[in-house]
JSON list of C-alpha atoms in Angstrom, two decimals:
[
{"chain": "X", "resi": 931, "resn": "GLY", "atom": "CA", "xyz": [-79.29, 2.20, 11.69]},
{"chain": "X", "resi": 932, "resn": "GLU", "atom": "CA", "xyz": [-76.63, 4.84, 11.78]},
{"chain": "X", "resi": 933, "resn": "ASP", "atom": "CA", "xyz": [-75.87, 6.78, 8.64]},
{"chain": "X", "resi": 934, "resn": "VAL", "atom": "CA", "xyz": [-73.13, 9.32, 8.05]},
{"chain": "X", "resi": 935, "resn": "GLU", "atom": "CA", "xyz": [-73.02, 11.36, 4.86]},
{"chain": "X", "resi": 936, "resn": "GLN", "atom": "CA", "xyz": [-70.35, 13.55, 3.33]},
{"chain": "X", "resi": 937, "resn": "SER", "atom": "CA", "xyz": [-69.77, 15.23, 0.02]},
{"chain": "X", "resi": 938, "resn": "LEU", "atom": "CA", "xyz": [-67.29, 13.27, -2.07]},
{"chain": "X", "resi": 939, "resn": "PHE", "atom": "CA", "xyz": [-64.88, 15.90, -3.28]},
{"chain": "X", "resi": 940, "resn": "LEU", "atom": "CA", "xyz": [-63.58, 19.35, -2.38]},
{"chain": "X", "resi": 941, "resn": "SER", "atom": "CA", "xyz": [-60.95, 21.37, -4.19]},
{"chain": "X", "resi": 942, "resn": "VAL", "atom": "CA", "xyz": [-59.33, 24.47, -2.69]},
{"chain": "X", "resi": 943, "resn": "ARG", "atom": "CA", "xyz": [-56.32, 26.65, -3.41]},
{"chain": "X", "resi": 944, "resn": "GLU", "atom": "CA", "xyz": [-53.31, 26.56, -1.15]},
{"chain": "X", "resi": 945, "resn": "GLY", "atom": "CA", "xyz": [-53.64, 29.13, 1.60]},
{"chain": "X", "resi": 946, "resn": "ASP", "atom": "CA", "xyz": [-57.44, 29.20, 1.50]},
{"chain": "X", "resi": 947, "resn": "SER", "atom": "CA", "xyz": [-59.66, 27.67, 4.16]},
{"chain": "X", "resi": 948, "resn": "SER", "atom": "CA", "xyz": [-61.31, 24.30, 3.58]},
{"chain": "X", "resi": 949, "resn": "VAL", "atom": "CA", "xyz": [-64.65, 23.36, 5.06]},
{"chain": "X", "resi": 950, "resn": "ILE", "atom": "CA", "xyz": [-65.71, 19.73, 4.98]},
{"chain": "X", "resi": 951, "resn": "ASN", "atom": "CA", "xyz": [-69.28, 18.98, 5.97]},
{"chain": "X", "resi": 952, "resn": "CYS", "atom": "CA", "xyz": [-70.91, 15.90, 7.42]},
{"chain": "X", "resi": 953, "resn": "THR", "atom": "CA", "xyz": [-74.41, 14.94, 8.47]},
{"chain": "X", "resi": 954, "resn": "TYR", "atom": "CA", "xyz": [-75.40, 12.02, 10.65]},
{"chain": "X", "resi": 955, "resn": "THR", "atom": "CA", "xyz": [-78.66, 10.44, 11.64]},
{"chain": "X", "resi": 956, "resn": "ASP", "atom": "CA", "xyz": [-78.06, 8.76, 14.99]},
{"chain": "X", "resi": 957, "resn": "SER", "atom": "CA", "xyz": [-79.37, 11.06, 17.69]},
{"chain": "X", "resi": 958, "resn": "SER", "atom": "CA", "xyz": [-77.51, 9.04, 20.31]},
{"chain": "X", "resi": 959, "resn": "SER", "atom": "CA", "xyz": [-74.14, 9.85, 18.79]},
{"chain": "X", "resi": 960, "resn": "THR", "atom": "CA", "xyz": [-71.88, 10.94, 21.59]},
{"chain": "X", "resi": 961, "resn": "TYR", "atom": "CA", "xyz": [-68.47, 11.05, 19.98]},
{"chain": "X", "resi": 962, "resn": "LEU", "atom": "CA", "xyz": [-67.97, 12.65, 16.57]},
{"chain": "X", "resi": 963, "resn": "TYR", "atom": "CA", "xyz": [-64.61, 12.19, 14.90]},
{"chain": "X", "resi": 964, "resn": "TRP", "atom": "CA", "xyz": [-62.61, 13.46, 12.00]},
{"chain": "X", "resi": 965, "resn": "TYR", "atom": "CA", "xyz": [-60.02, 11.14, 10.50]},
{"chain": "X", "resi": 966, "resn": "LYS", "atom": "CA", "xyz": [-57.49, 11.77, 7.74]},
{"chain": "X", "resi": 967, "resn": "GLN", "atom": "CA", "xyz": [-56.37, 9.09, 5.32]},
{"chain": "X", "resi": 968, "resn": "GLU", "atom": "CA", "xyz": [-53.49, 9.68, 2.95]},
{"chain": "X", "resi": 969, "resn": "PRO", "atom": "CA", "xyz": [-53.13, 7.48, -0.16]},
{"chain": "X", "resi": 970, "resn": "GLY", "atom": "CA", "xyz": [-52.38, 3.88, 0.71]},
{"chain": "X", "resi": 971, "resn": "ALA", "atom": "CA", "xyz": [-52.24, 4.61, 4.41]},
{"chain": "X", "resi": 972, "resn": "GLY", "atom": "CA", "xyz": [-54.34, 3.97, 7.48]},
{"chain": "X", "resi": 973, "resn": "LEU", "atom": "CA", "xyz": [-56.43, 6.45, 9.36]},
{"chain": "X", "resi": 974, "resn": "GLN", "atom": "CA", "xyz": [-55.09, 9.26, 11.45]},
{"chain": "X", "resi": 975, "resn": "LEU", "atom": "CA", "xyz": [-57.36, 10.65, 14.12]},
{"chain": "X", "resi": 976, "resn": "LEU", "atom": "CA", "xyz": [-57.35, 14.41, 13.68]},
{"chain": "X", "resi": 977, "resn": "THR", "atom": "CA", "xyz": [-59.77, 15.47, 16.35]},
{"chain": "X", "resi": 978, "resn": "TYR", "atom": "CA", "xyz": [-63.02, 14.58, 18.01]},
{"chain": "X", "resi": 979, "resn": "ILE", "atom": "CA", "xyz": [-65.81, 16.39, 19.72]},
{"chain": "X", "resi": 980, "resn": "PHE", "atom": "CA", "xyz": [-68.42, 15.37, 22.24]},
{"chain": "X", "resi": 981, "resn": "SER", "atom": "CA", "xyz": [-72.08, 15.90, 21.60]},
{"chain": "X", "resi": 982, "resn": "ASN", "atom": "CA", "xyz": [-72.35, 18.34, 24.48]},
{"chain": "X", "resi": 983, "resn": "MET", "atom": "CA", "xyz": [-69.92, 20.69, 22.77]},
{"chain": "X", "resi": 984, "resn": "ASP", "atom": "CA", "xyz": [-70.59, 22.96, 19.81]},
{"chain": "X", "resi": 985, "resn": "MET", "atom": "CA", "xyz": [-67.06, 23.89, 18.86]},
{"chain": "X", "resi": 986, "resn": "LYS", "atom": "CA", "xyz": [-63.53, 22.66, 19.28]},
{"chain": "X", "resi": 987, "resn": "GLN", "atom": "CA", "xyz": [-60.39, 24.31, 17.97]},
{"chain": "X", "resi": 988, "resn": "ASP", "atom": "CA", "xyz": [-57.00, 22.69, 17.61]},
{"chain": "X", "resi": 989, "resn": "GLN", "atom": "CA", "xyz": [-54.38, 24.77, 15.82]},
{"chain": "X", "resi": 990, "resn": "ARG", "atom": "CA", "xyz": [-55.51, 25.04, 12.17]},
{"chain": "X", "resi": 991, "resn": "LEU", "atom": "CA", "xyz": [-58.52, 22.78, 12.73]},
{"chain": "X", "resi": 992, "resn": "THR", "atom": "CA", "xyz": [-61.93, 23.97, 13.89]},
{"chain": "X", "resi": 993, "resn": "VAL", "atom": "CA", "xyz": [-64.79, 21.56, 14.42]},
{"chain": "X", "resi": 994, "resn": "LEU", "atom": "CA", "xyz": [-68.34, 22.89, 14.57]},
{"chain": "X", "resi": 995, "resn": "LEU", "atom": "CA", "xyz": [-71.26, 20.78, 15.74]},
{"chain": "X", "resi": 996, "resn": "ASN", "atom": "CA", "xyz": [-74.91, 21.60, 15.27]},
{"chain": "X", "resi": 997, "resn": "LYS", "atom": "CA", "xyz": [-76.55, 18.87, 17.27]},
{"chain": "X", "resi": 998, "resn": "LYS", "atom": "CA", "xyz": [-80.06, 20.00, 16.45]},
{"chain": "X", "resi": 999, "resn": "ASP", "atom": "CA", "xyz": [-79.43, 19.60, 12.72]},
{"chain": "X", "resi": 1000, "resn": "LYS", "atom": "CA", "xyz": [-76.98, 16.68, 13.23]},
{"chain": "X", "resi": 1001, "resn": "HIS", "atom": "CA", "xyz": [-74.40, 18.56, 11.21]},
{"chain": "X", "resi": 1002, "resn": "LEU", "atom": "CA", "xyz": [-70.66, 18.46, 11.76]},
{"chain": "X", "resi": 1003, "resn": "SER", "atom": "CA", "xyz": [-68.01, 20.43, 9.93]},
{"chain": "X", "resi": 1004, "resn": "LEU", "atom": "CA", "xyz": [-64.25, 20.54, 9.83]},
{"chain": "X", "resi": 1005, "resn": "ARG", "atom": "CA", "xyz": [-62.54, 23.76, 8.89]},
{"chain": "X", "resi": 1006, "resn": "ILE", "atom": "CA", "xyz": [-58.88, 23.72, 7.95]},
{"chain": "X", "resi": 1007, "resn": "ALA", "atom": "CA", "xyz": [-57.32, 27.16, 8.00]},
{"chain": "X", "resi": 1008, "resn": "ASP", "atom": "CA", "xyz": [-54.47, 28.06, 5.63]},
{"chain": "X", "resi": 1009, "resn": "THR", "atom": "CA", "xyz": [-54.80, 24.79, 3.73]},
{"chain": "X", "resi": 1010, "resn": "GLN", "atom": "CA", "xyz": [-51.50, 23.30, 2.59]},
{"chain": "X", "resi": 1011, "resn": "THR", "atom": "CA", "xyz": [-50.69, 20.76, -0.12]},
{"chain": "X", "resi": 1012, "resn": "GLY", "atom": "CA", "xyz": [-49.89, 18.29, 2.65]},
{"chain": "X", "resi": 1013, "resn": "ASP", "atom": "CA", "xyz": [-53.54, 18.47, 3.68]},
{"chain": "X", "resi": 1014, "resn": "SER", "atom": "CA", "xyz": [-54.54, 16.71, 0.47]},
{"chain": "X", "resi": 1015, "resn": "ALA", "atom": "CA", "xyz": [-56.14, 13.46, 1.61]},
{"chain": "X", "resi": 1016, "resn": "ILE", "atom": "CA", "xyz": [-59.48, 11.82, 2.25]},
{"chain": "X", "resi": 1017, "resn": "TYR", "atom": "CA", "xyz": [-61.25, 13.04, 5.35]},
{"chain": "X", "resi": 1018, "resn": "PHE", "atom": "CA", "xyz": [-63.70, 10.78, 7.11]},
{"chain": "X", "resi": 1019, "resn": "CYS", "atom": "CA", "xyz": [-66.36, 11.92, 9.48]},
{"chain": "X", "resi": 1020, "resn": "ALA", "atom": "CA", "xyz": [-67.35, 9.25, 11.99]},
{"chain": "X", "resi": 1021, "resn": "GLU", "atom": "CA", "xyz": [-69.58, 8.76, 14.98]},
{"chain": "X", "resi": 1022, "resn": "SER", "atom": "CA", "xyz": [-69.83, 6.49, 17.95]},
{"chain": "X", "resi": 1023, "resn": "SER", "atom": "CA", "xyz": [-72.56, 6.37, 20.50]},
{"chain": "X", "resi": 1024, "resn": "THR", "atom": "CA", "xyz": [-70.49, 5.17, 23.42]},
{"chain": "X", "resi": 1025, "resn": "GLY", "atom": "CA", "xyz": [-66.83, 5.80, 22.78]},
{"chain": "X", "resi": 1026, "resn": "GLY", "atom": "CA", "xyz": [-63.91, 3.50, 22.23]},
{"chain": "X", "resi": 1027, "resn": "TYR", "atom": "CA", "xyz": [-65.45, 0.17, 22.98]},
{"chain": "X", "resi": 1028, "resn": "GLN", "atom": "CA", "xyz": [-68.26, 0.42, 20.48]},
{"chain": "X", "resi": 1029, "resn": "LYS", "atom": "CA", "xyz": [-68.03, 0.42, 16.75]},
{"chain": "X", "resi": 1030, "resn": "VAL", "atom": "CA", "xyz": [-67.37, 3.60, 14.89]},
{"chain": "X", "resi": 1031, "resn": "THR", "atom": "CA", "xyz": [-69.59, 4.34, 11.91]},
{"chain": "X", "resi": 1032, "resn": "PHE", "atom": "CA", "xyz": [-67.76, 6.11, 9.13]},
{"chain": "X", "resi": 1033, "resn": "GLY", "atom": "CA", "xyz": [-68.97, 8.49, 6.48]},
{"chain": "X", "resi": 1034, "resn": "THR", "atom": "CA", "xyz": [-68.22, 8.04, 2.83]},
{"chain": "X", "resi": 1035, "resn": "GLY", "atom": "CA", "xyz": [-65.15, 10.26, 2.97]},
{"chain": "X", "resi": 1036, "resn": "THR", "atom": "CA", "xyz": [-64.39, 13.60, 1.32]},
{"chain": "X", "resi": 1037, "resn": "LYS", "atom": "CA", "xyz": [-61.40, 13.81, -0.94]},
{"chain": "X", "resi": 1038, "resn": "LEU", "atom": "CA", "xyz": [-59.68, 17.14, -0.43]},
{"chain": "X", "resi": 1039, "resn": "GLN", "atom": "CA", "xyz": [-57.53, 18.35, -3.28]},
{"chain": "X", "resi": 1040, "resn": "VAL", "atom": "CA", "xyz": [-55.28, 21.32, -2.59]},
{"chain": "X", "resi": 1041, "resn": "ILE", "atom": "CA", "xyz": [-54.16, 23.23, -5.65]},
{"chain": "X", "resi": 1042, "resn": "PRO", "atom": "CA", "xyz": [-50.75, 24.92, -5.36]},
{"chain": "L", "resi": 819, "resn": "GLY", "atom": "CA", "xyz": [-48.80, 7.94, 22.40]},
{"chain": "L", "resi": 820, "resn": "ALA", "atom": "CA", "xyz": [-51.00, 5.22, 21.04]},
{"chain": "L", "resi": 821, "resn": "VAL", "atom": "CA", "xyz": [-49.40, 3.33, 18.18]},
{"chain": "L", "resi": 822, "resn": "VAL", "atom": "CA", "xyz": [-50.99, 0.45, 16.34]},
{"chain": "L", "resi": 823, "resn": "SER", "atom": "CA", "xyz": [-49.07, -1.56, 13.79]},
{"chain": "L", "resi": 824, "resn": "GLN", "atom": "CA", "xyz": [-50.14, -4.07, 11.18]},
{"chain": "L", "resi": 825, "resn": "HIS", "atom": "CA", "xyz": [-48.16, -6.75, 9.46]},
{"chain": "L", "resi": 826, "resn": "PRO", "atom": "CA", "xyz": [-47.79, -7.26, 6.60]},
{"chain": "L", "resi": 827, "resn": "SER", "atom": "CA", "xyz": [-48.52, -3.93, 4.96]},
{"chain": "L", "resi": 828, "resn": "TRP", "atom": "CA", "xyz": [-49.02, -5.52, 1.56]},
{"chain": "L", "resi": 829, "resn": "VAL", "atom": "CA", "xyz": [-49.61, -9.14, 0.59]},
{"chain": "L", "resi": 830, "resn": "ILE", "atom": "CA", "xyz": [-50.24, -10.83, -2.73]},
{"chain": "L", "resi": 831, "resn": "CYS", "atom": "CA", "xyz": [-51.39, -14.42, -2.71]},
{"chain": "L", "resi": 832, "resn": "LYS", "atom": "CA", "xyz": [-52.85, -17.04, -4.98]},
{"chain": "L", "resi": 833, "resn": "SER", "atom": "CA", "xyz": [-56.51, -17.91, -4.90]},
{"chain": "L", "resi": 834, "resn": "GLY", "atom": "CA", "xyz": [-57.25, -20.68, -2.41]},
{"chain": "L", "resi": 835, "resn": "THR", "atom": "CA", "xyz": [-54.48, -19.86, 0.04]},
{"chain": "L", "resi": 836, "resn": "SER", "atom": "CA", "xyz": [-54.92, -18.43, 3.52]},
{"chain": "L", "resi": 837, "resn": "VAL", "atom": "CA", "xyz": [-53.46, -15.16, 4.67]},
{"chain": "L", "resi": 838, "resn": "LYS", "atom": "CA", "xyz": [-52.86, -13.99, 8.24]},
{"chain": "L", "resi": 839, "resn": "ILE", "atom": "CA", "xyz": [-52.78, -10.31, 9.14]},
{"chain": "L", "resi": 840, "resn": "GLU", "atom": "CA", "xyz": [-51.49, -9.16, 12.51]},
{"chain": "L", "resi": 841, "resn": "CYS", "atom": "CA", "xyz": [-52.59, -6.11, 14.45]},
{"chain": "L", "resi": 842, "resn": "ARG", "atom": "CA", "xyz": [-50.50, -4.99, 17.41]},
{"chain": "L", "resi": 843, "resn": "SER", "atom": "CA", "xyz": [-50.89, -2.22, 19.94]},
{"chain": "L", "resi": 844, "resn": "LEU", "atom": "CA", "xyz": [-47.31, -1.19, 20.59]},
{"chain": "L", "resi": 845, "resn": "ASP", "atom": "CA", "xyz": [-47.47, 1.03, 23.63]},
{"chain": "L", "resi": 846, "resn": "PHE", "atom": "CA", "xyz": [-50.74, 0.19, 25.29]},
{"chain": "L", "resi": 847, "resn": "GLN", "atom": "CA", "xyz": [-52.92, -2.78, 26.11]},
{"chain": "L", "resi": 848, "resn": "ALA", "atom": "CA", "xyz": [-56.03, -3.27, 24.09]},
{"chain": "L", "resi": 849, "resn": "THR", "atom": "CA", "xyz": [-58.81, -5.47, 25.42]},
{"chain": "L", "resi": 850, "resn": "THR", "atom": "CA", "xyz": [-60.83, -4.68, 22.32]},
{"chain": "L", "resi": 851, "resn": "MET", "atom": "CA", "xyz": [-59.69, -4.47, 18.74]},
{"chain": "L", "resi": 852, "resn": "PHE", "atom": "CA", "xyz": [-61.73, -3.93, 15.62]},
{"chain": "L", "resi": 853, "resn": "TRP", "atom": "CA", "xyz": [-61.27, -5.13, 12.07]},
{"chain": "L", "resi": 854, "resn": "TYR", "atom": "CA", "xyz": [-62.45, -3.01, 9.16]},
{"chain": "L", "resi": 855, "resn": "ARG", "atom": "CA", "xyz": [-62.47, -3.51, 5.45]},
{"chain": "L", "resi": 856, "resn": "GLN", "atom": "CA", "xyz": [-62.20, -0.75, 2.90]},
{"chain": "L", "resi": 857, "resn": "PHE", "atom": "CA", "xyz": [-62.95, -1.12, -0.79]},
{"chain": "L", "resi": 858, "resn": "PRO", "atom": "CA", "xyz": [-61.42, 1.32, -3.27]},
{"chain": "L", "resi": 859, "resn": "LYS", "atom": "CA", "xyz": [-62.87, 4.81, -2.94]},
{"chain": "L", "resi": 860, "resn": "GLN", "atom": "CA", "xyz": [-65.27, 3.66, -0.27]},
{"chain": "L", "resi": 861, "resn": "SER", "atom": "CA", "xyz": [-65.63, 4.05, 3.43]},
{"chain": "L", "resi": 862, "resn": "LEU", "atom": "CA", "xyz": [-64.57, 1.63, 6.13]},
{"chain": "L", "resi": 863, "resn": "MET", "atom": "CA", "xyz": [-66.95, -1.14, 6.99]},
{"chain": "L", "resi": 864, "resn": "LEU", "atom": "CA", "xyz": [-66.67, -2.86, 10.34]},
{"chain": "L", "resi": 865, "resn": "MET", "atom": "CA", "xyz": [-66.19, -6.61, 9.98]},
{"chain": "L", "resi": 866, "resn": "ALA", "atom": "CA", "xyz": [-65.86, -7.74, 13.56]},
{"chain": "L", "resi": 867, "resn": "THR", "atom": "CA", "xyz": [-65.07, -6.75, 17.11]},
{"chain": "L", "resi": 868, "resn": "SER", "atom": "CA", "xyz": [-62.32, -8.75, 18.74]},
{"chain": "L", "resi": 869, "resn": "ASN", "atom": "CA", "xyz": [-62.15, -9.14, 22.52]},
{"chain": "L", "resi": 870, "resn": "GLU", "atom": "CA", "xyz": [-59.13, -10.55, 24.28]},
{"chain": "L", "resi": 871, "resn": "GLY", "atom": "CA", "xyz": [-59.75, -14.07, 25.49]},
{"chain": "L", "resi": 872, "resn": "SER", "atom": "CA", "xyz": [-63.16, -14.50, 23.93]},
{"chain": "L", "resi": 873, "resn": "LYS", "atom": "CA", "xyz": [-64.80, -15.07, 20.59]},
{"chain": "L", "resi": 874, "resn": "ALA", "atom": "CA", "xyz": [-65.06, -12.24, 18.15]},
{"chain": "L", "resi": 875, "resn": "THR", "atom": "CA", "xyz": [-68.38, -10.61, 17.37]},
{"chain": "L", "resi": 876, "resn": "TYR", "atom": "CA", "xyz": [-69.03, -10.44, 13.66]},
{"chain": "L", "resi": 877, "resn": "GLU", "atom": "CA", "xyz": [-71.13, -7.90, 11.83]},
{"chain": "L", "resi": 878, "resn": "GLN", "atom": "CA", "xyz": [-74.08, -9.06, 9.82]},
{"chain": "L", "resi": 879, "resn": "GLY", "atom": "CA", "xyz": [-73.04, -10.51, 6.48]},
{"chain": "L", "resi": 880, "resn": "VAL", "atom": "CA", "xyz": [-69.46, -11.28, 7.48]},
{"chain": "L", "resi": 881, "resn": "GLU", "atom": "CA", "xyz": [-68.60, -14.98, 7.33]},
{"chain": "L", "resi": 882, "resn": "LYS", "atom": "CA", "xyz": [-66.89, -15.96, 10.56]},
{"chain": "L", "resi": 883, "resn": "ASP", "atom": "CA", "xyz": [-65.51, -19.16, 9.03]},
{"chain": "L", "resi": 884, "resn": "LYS", "atom": "CA", "xyz": [-64.01, -17.14, 6.22]},
{"chain": "L", "resi": 885, "resn": "PHE", "atom": "CA", "xyz": [-62.47, -14.43, 8.37]},
{"chain": "L", "resi": 886, "resn": "LEU", "atom": "CA", "xyz": [-60.99, -16.02, 11.46]},
{"chain": "L", "resi": 887, "resn": "ILE", "atom": "CA", "xyz": [-60.12, -13.67, 14.29]},
{"chain": "L", "resi": 888, "resn": "ASN", "atom": "CA", "xyz": [-57.92, -14.52, 17.24]},
{"chain": "L", "resi": 889, "resn": "HIS", "atom": "CA", "xyz": [-57.24, -12.06, 20.04]},
{"chain": "L", "resi": 890, "resn": "ALA", "atom": "CA", "xyz": [-54.76, -14.09, 22.04]},
{"chain": "L", "resi": 891, "resn": "SER", "atom": "CA", "xyz": [-53.15, -11.32, 24.06]},
{"chain": "L", "resi": 892, "resn": "LEU", "atom": "CA", "xyz": [-53.76, -7.76, 25.14]},
{"chain": "L", "resi": 893, "resn": "THR", "atom": "CA", "xyz": [-51.51, -6.46, 22.37]},
{"chain": "L", "resi": 894, "resn": "LEU", "atom": "CA", "xyz": [-52.19, -8.77, 19.44]},
{"chain": "L", "resi": 895, "resn": "SER", "atom": "CA", "xyz": [-55.17, -9.65, 17.29]},
{"chain": "L", "resi": 896, "resn": "THR", "atom": "CA", "xyz": [-54.94, -11.63, 14.07]},
{"chain": "L", "resi": 897, "resn": "LEU", "atom": "CA", "xyz": [-57.26, -11.85, 11.09]},
{"chain": "L", "resi": 898, "resn": "THR", "atom": "CA", "xyz": [-56.91, -14.89, 8.88]},
{"chain": "L", "resi": 899, "resn": "VAL", "atom": "CA", "xyz": [-58.57, -14.81, 5.49]},
{"chain": "L", "resi": 900, "resn": "THR", "atom": "CA", "xyz": [-59.12, -18.48, 4.70]},
{"chain": "L", "resi": 901, "resn": "SER", "atom": "CA", "xyz": [-59.21, -19.83, 1.18]},
{"chain": "L", "resi": 902, "resn": "ALA", "atom": "CA", "xyz": [-58.86, -16.35, -0.21]},
{"chain": "L", "resi": 903, "resn": "HIS", "atom": "CA", "xyz": [-60.47, -15.45, -3.52]},
{"chain": "L", "resi": 904, "resn": "PRO", "atom": "CA", "xyz": [-60.09, -12.38, -5.75]},
{"chain": "L", "resi": 905, "resn": "GLU", "atom": "CA", "xyz": [-63.23, -10.82, -4.26]},
{"chain": "L", "resi": 906, "resn": "ASP", "atom": "CA", "xyz": [-61.45, -10.78, -0.88]},
{"chain": "L", "resi": 907, "resn": "SER", "atom": "CA", "xyz": [-58.92, -8.32, -2.28]},
{"chain": "L", "resi": 908, "resn": "SER", "atom": "CA", "xyz": [-59.26, -5.21, -0.20]},
{"chain": "L", "resi": 909, "resn": "PHE", "atom": "CA", "xyz": [-57.60, -2.90, 2.31]},
{"chain": "L", "resi": 910, "resn": "TYR", "atom": "CA", "xyz": [-57.93, -4.30, 5.83]},
{"chain": "L", "resi": 911, "resn": "ILE", "atom": "CA", "xyz": [-57.53, -1.91, 8.72]},
{"chain": "L", "resi": 912, "resn": "CYS", "atom": "CA", "xyz": [-57.53, -2.72, 12.40]},
{"chain": "L", "resi": 913, "resn": "SER", "atom": "CA", "xyz": [-58.07, -0.45, 15.34]},
{"chain": "L", "resi": 914, "resn": "ALA", "atom": "CA", "xyz": [-57.43, -0.88, 19.03]},
{"chain": "L", "resi": 915, "resn": "ARG", "atom": "CA", "xyz": [-59.30, 0.59, 21.91]},
{"chain": "L", "resi": 916, "resn": "LYS", "atom": "CA", "xyz": [-57.15, 2.51, 24.33]},
{"chain": "L", "resi": 917, "resn": "PHE", "atom": "CA", "xyz": [-59.05, 2.42, 27.55]},
{"chain": "L", "resi": 918, "resn": "GLY", "atom": "CA", "xyz": [-59.33, 5.71, 29.32]},
{"chain": "L", "resi": 919, "resn": "THR", "atom": "CA", "xyz": [-61.70, 8.11, 30.95]},
{"chain": "L", "resi": 920, "resn": "TRP", "atom": "CA", "xyz": [-64.94, 9.03, 29.29]},
{"chain": "L", "resi": 921, "resn": "SER", "atom": "CA", "xyz": [-63.17, 11.86, 27.53]},
{"chain": "L", "resi": 922, "resn": "THR", "atom": "CA", "xyz": [-60.21, 9.88, 26.24]},
{"chain": "L", "resi": 923, "resn": "ASP", "atom": "CA", "xyz": [-61.54, 6.40, 25.52]},
{"chain": "L", "resi": 924, "resn": "THR", "atom": "CA", "xyz": [-61.11, 6.04, 21.80]},
{"chain": "L", "resi": 925, "resn": "GLN", "atom": "CA", "xyz": [-59.82, 3.84, 19.02]},
{"chain": "L", "resi": 926, "resn": "TYR", "atom": "CA", "xyz": [-56.46, 4.11, 17.31]},
{"chain": "L", "resi": 927, "resn": "PHE", "atom": "CA", "xyz": [-56.02, 2.76, 13.82]},
{"chain": "L", "resi": 928, "resn": "GLY", "atom": "CA", "xyz": [-53.30, 0.73, 12.23]},
{"chain": "L", "resi": 929, "resn": "PRO", "atom": "CA", "xyz": [-51.77, 1.65, 8.86]},
{"chain": "L", "resi": 930, "resn": "GLY", "atom": "CA", "xyz": [-53.72, -1.04, 7.03]},
{"chain": "L", "resi": 931, "resn": "THR", "atom": "CA", "xyz": [-52.88, -4.14, 5.03]},
{"chain": "L", "resi": 932, "resn": "ARG", "atom": "CA", "xyz": [-53.54, -4.31, 1.33]},
{"chain": "L", "resi": 933, "resn": "LEU", "atom": "CA", "xyz": [-54.49, -7.81, 0.24]},
{"chain": "L", "resi": 934, "resn": "THR", "atom": "CA", "xyz": [-54.44, -8.75, -3.41]},
{"chain": "L", "resi": 935, "resn": "VAL", "atom": "CA", "xyz": [-55.64, -12.22, -4.35]},
{"chain": "L", "resi": 936, "resn": "LEU", "atom": "CA", "xyz": [-54.71, -13.39, -7.82]}
]
């Protein structure tokens, strides 16, 4: 079955860049997502990338995909205290109508 | 936009009672909605896929008689936790599929409902 792995915790200083890493096992993954969850809240879709892309940039966010190694990363430039949250990597093989498999989540702590 | 709401956001109930959670897509129609469960400090686990006008598809290990799902309209799906027990306490999150082109077809998540069973 599908498996998505992330490191559990990352701590960075305000203003630095954060890089959150994710690995997945399903070679048929087509959509790869990054979600943000603040305490007690639901999930916010930050960005997603298709498997035929290797990079996507959206303002302070940069997603890198190494399809050969099944490795996905999310880089947050100029990290702010408001970026403190849990970040979930997720994958889906066929888009919105199929289930999304989530990683374990990485808790990002931003130190002022 | 694509906004999904859930109601209630927080519910506390006694053991043995049933609790209904609503998931609504506010500005789009959703033929498919999904129900997830999240335990503290853990990831989201899909419980079931809800399709408008038909029976829900449950993931392995999820009791369909325990977690009743009704997707009566294109904007509303409900999850009823029947005869709730303390082990059902969890954060329940729904998502709704916003149909689009291959590049935009994705799910949008609700804010979640925290259920505490005493």
